Amino acid sequence: MNEDRMKGNWTQFKGKVKEQWGKLTDDDMDVIAGKRDQMLGKLQERQGLAKEAAEEQLNTWERANPDFRWD
């Protein structure tokens, strides 16, 4: 997938991510920028989750949003 398409994919799904995890800020979204490892770190930090819990929540979100692809 080319870079423009990946950016469009992230832009499209940012709103869904923020709906799911309301404590994430716009600055967090810029840091995450479609990268799964960054997303896990921010979930742990902002939501106060252990790594395993963040991974479980993210896996659940990914199953609910199968069209999304991480960078």
JSON list of C-alpha atoms in Angstrom, two decimals:
[
{"chain": "A", "resi": 1, "resn": "MET", "atom": "CA", "xyz": [0.00, 0.00, 0.00]},
{"chain": "A", "resi": 2, "resn": "ASN", "atom": "CA", "xyz": [1.45, 3.38, -0.89]},
{"chain": "A", "resi": 3, "resn": "GLU", "atom": "CA", "xyz": [2.13, 6.08, 1.69]},
{"chain": "A", "resi": 4, "resn": "ASP", "atom": "CA", "xyz": [-0.77, 8.35, 0.63]},
{"chain": "A", "resi": 5, "resn": "ARG", "atom": "CA", "xyz": [-3.21, 5.51, 0.96]},
{"chain": "A", "resi": 6, "resn": "MET", "atom": "CA", "xyz": [-1.87, 4.60, 4.41]},
{"chain": "A", "resi": 7, "resn": "LYS", "atom": "CA", "xyz": [-2.22, 8.22, 5.55]},
{"chain": "A", "resi": 8, "resn": "GLY", "atom": "CA", "xyz": [-5.78, 8.27, 4.25]},
{"chain": "A", "resi": 9, "resn": "ASN", "atom": "CA", "xyz": [-6.52, 5.04, 6.07]},
{"chain": "A", "resi": 10, "resn": "TRP", "atom": "CA", "xyz": [-5.22, 6.48, 9.35]},
{"chain": "A", "resi": 11, "resn": "THR", "atom": "CA", "xyz": [-7.12, 9.73, 8.82]},
{"chain": "A", "resi": 12, "resn": "GLN", "atom": "CA", "xyz": [-10.31, 7.77, 8.25]},
{"chain": "A", "resi": 13, "resn": "PHE", "atom": "CA", "xyz": [-9.89, 5.66, 11.37]},
{"chain": "A", "resi": 14, "resn": "LYS", "atom": "CA", "xyz": [-8.59, 8.31, 13.81]},
{"chain": "A", "resi": 15, "resn": "GLY", "atom": "CA", "xyz": [-12.14, 9.24, 14.72]},
{"chain": "A", "resi": 16, "resn": "LYS", "atom": "CA", "xyz": [-12.99, 5.63, 15.52]},
{"chain": "A", "resi": 17, "resn": "VAL", "atom": "CA", "xyz": [-9.88, 5.33, 17.65]},
{"chain": "A", "resi": 18, "resn": "LYS", "atom": "CA", "xyz": [-10.79, 8.45, 19.61]},
{"chain": "A", "resi": 19, "resn": "GLU", "atom": "CA", "xyz": [-14.36, 7.20, 20.05]},
{"chain": "A", "resi": 20, "resn": "GLN", "atom": "CA", "xyz": [-13.03, 4.00, 21.58]},
{"chain": "A", "resi": 21, "resn": "TRP", "atom": "CA", "xyz": [-10.33, 5.62, 23.71]},
{"chain": "A", "resi": 22, "resn": "GLY", "atom": "CA", "xyz": [-11.50, 9.12, 24.58]},
{"chain": "A", "resi": 23, "resn": "LYS", "atom": "CA", "xyz": [-8.45, 9.98, 26.67]},
{"chain": "A", "resi": 24, "resn": "LEU", "atom": "CA", "xyz": [-6.22, 10.02, 23.58]},
{"chain": "A", "resi": 25, "resn": "THR", "atom": "CA", "xyz": [-5.49, 13.56, 22.41]},
{"chain": "A", "resi": 26, "resn": "ASP", "atom": "CA", "xyz": [-4.99, 14.99, 18.94]},
{"chain": "A", "resi": 27, "resn": "ASP", "atom": "CA", "xyz": [-1.28, 15.18, 19.76]},
{"chain": "A", "resi": 28, "resn": "ASP", "atom": "CA", "xyz": [-1.38, 11.47, 20.63]},
{"chain": "A", "resi": 29, "resn": "MET", "atom": "CA", "xyz": [-2.97, 10.79, 17.26]},
{"chain": "A", "resi": 30, "resn": "ASP", "atom": "CA", "xyz": [-0.10, 12.62, 15.56]},
{"chain": "A", "resi": 31, "resn": "VAL", "atom": "CA", "xyz": [2.46, 10.56, 17.49]},
{"chain": "A", "resi": 32, "resn": "ILE", "atom": "CA", "xyz": [0.65, 7.29, 16.77]},
{"chain": "A", "resi": 33, "resn": "ALA", "atom": "CA", "xyz": [0.37, 8.13, 13.04]},
{"chain": "A", "resi": 34, "resn": "GLY", "atom": "CA", "xyz": [-0.97, 4.67, 12.20]},
{"chain": "A", "resi": 35, "resn": "LYS", "atom": "CA", "xyz": [1.81, 2.75, 13.97]},
{"chain": "A", "resi": 36, "resn": "ARG", "atom": "CA", "xyz": [0.63, -0.12, 16.12]},
{"chain": "A", "resi": 37, "resn": "ASP", "atom": "CA", "xyz": [3.52, -0.05, 18.59]},
{"chain": "A", "resi": 38, "resn": "GLN", "atom": "CA", "xyz": [2.96, 3.68, 19.21]},
{"chain": "A", "resi": 39, "resn": "MET", "atom": "CA", "xyz": [-0.75, 2.99, 19.71]},
{"chain": "A", "resi": 40, "resn": "LEU", "atom": "CA", "xyz": [-0.02, 0.34, 22.34]},
{"chain": "A", "resi": 41, "resn": "GLY", "atom": "CA", "xyz": [2.27, 2.71, 24.21]},
{"chain": "A", "resi": 42, "resn": "LYS", "atom": "CA", "xyz": [-0.28, 5.51, 24.23]},
{"chain": "A", "resi": 43, "resn": "LEU", "atom": "CA", "xyz": [-3.02, 3.16, 25.38]},
{"chain": "A", "resi": 44, "resn": "GLN", "atom": "CA", "xyz": [-0.88, 2.09, 28.30]},
{"chain": "A", "resi": 45, "resn": "GLU", "atom": "CA", "xyz": [0.04, 5.68, 29.15]},
{"chain": "A", "resi": 46, "resn": "ARG", "atom": "CA", "xyz": [-3.31, 7.45, 28.73]},
{"chain": "A", "resi": 47, "resn": "GLN", "atom": "CA", "xyz": [-5.70, 4.68, 29.75]},
{"chain": "A", "resi": 48, "resn": "GLY", "atom": "CA", "xyz": [-3.49, 3.39, 32.59]},
{"chain": "A", "resi": 49, "resn": "LEU", "atom": "CA", "xyz": [-3.42, -0.12, 31.16]},
{"chain": "A", "resi": 50, "resn": "ALA", "atom": "CA", "xyz": [-0.92, -2.93, 31.55]},
{"chain": "A", "resi": 51, "resn": "LYS", "atom": "CA", "xyz": [0.69, -4.04, 28.30]},
{"chain": "A", "resi": 52, "resn": "GLU", "atom": "CA", "xyz": [-1.44, -7.19, 28.12]},
{"chain": "A", "resi": 53, "resn": "ALA", "atom": "CA", "xyz": [-4.68, -5.26, 28.68]},
{"chain": "A", "resi": 54, "resn": "ALA", "atom": "CA", "xyz": [-3.75, -2.69, 26.03]},
{"chain": "A", "resi": 55, "resn": "GLU", "atom": "CA", "xyz": [-2.94, -5.50, 23.60]},
{"chain": "A", "resi": 56, "resn": "GLU", "atom": "CA", "xyz": [-6.28, -7.19, 24.31]},
{"chain": "A", "resi": 57, "resn": "GLN", "atom": "CA", "xyz": [-8.24, -3.96, 23.78]},
{"chain": "A", "resi": 58, "resn": "LEU", "atom": "CA", "xyz": [-6.37, -3.23, 20.57]},
{"chain": "A", "resi": 59, "resn": "ASN", "atom": "CA", "xyz": [-6.93, -6.76, 19.27]},
{"chain": "A", "resi": 60, "resn": "THR", "atom": "CA", "xyz": [-10.66, -6.39, 19.95]},
{"chain": "A", "resi": 61, "resn": "TRP", "atom": "CA", "xyz": [-10.72, -3.04, 18.13]},
{"chain": "A", "resi": 62, "resn": "GLU", "atom": "CA", "xyz": [-8.85, -4.54, 15.16]},
{"chain": "A", "resi": 63, "resn": "ARG", "atom": "CA", "xyz": [-11.39, -7.37, 14.87]},
{"chain": "A", "resi": 64, "resn": "ALA", "atom": "CA", "xyz": [-14.20, -4.78, 14.88]},
{"chain": "A", "resi": 65, "resn": "ASN", "atom": "CA", "xyz": [-12.39, -2.72, 12.18]},
{"chain": "A", "resi": 66, "resn": "PRO", "atom": "CA", "xyz": [-11.00, -5.30, 9.73]},
{"chain": "A", "resi": 67, "resn": "ASP", "atom": "CA", "xyz": [-10.51, -2.73, 6.96]},
{"chain": "A", "resi": 68, "resn": "PHE", "atom": "CA", "xyz": [-7.89, -0.87, 8.97]},
{"chain": "A", "resi": 69, "resn": "ARG", "atom": "CA", "xyz": [-4.22, -1.65, 8.31]},
{"chain": "A", "resi": 70, "resn": "TRP", "atom": "CA", "xyz": [-1.35, -0.43, 10.52]},
{"chain": "A", "resi": 71, "resn": "ASP", "atom": "CA", "xyz": [1.80, 1.06, 8.99]}
]
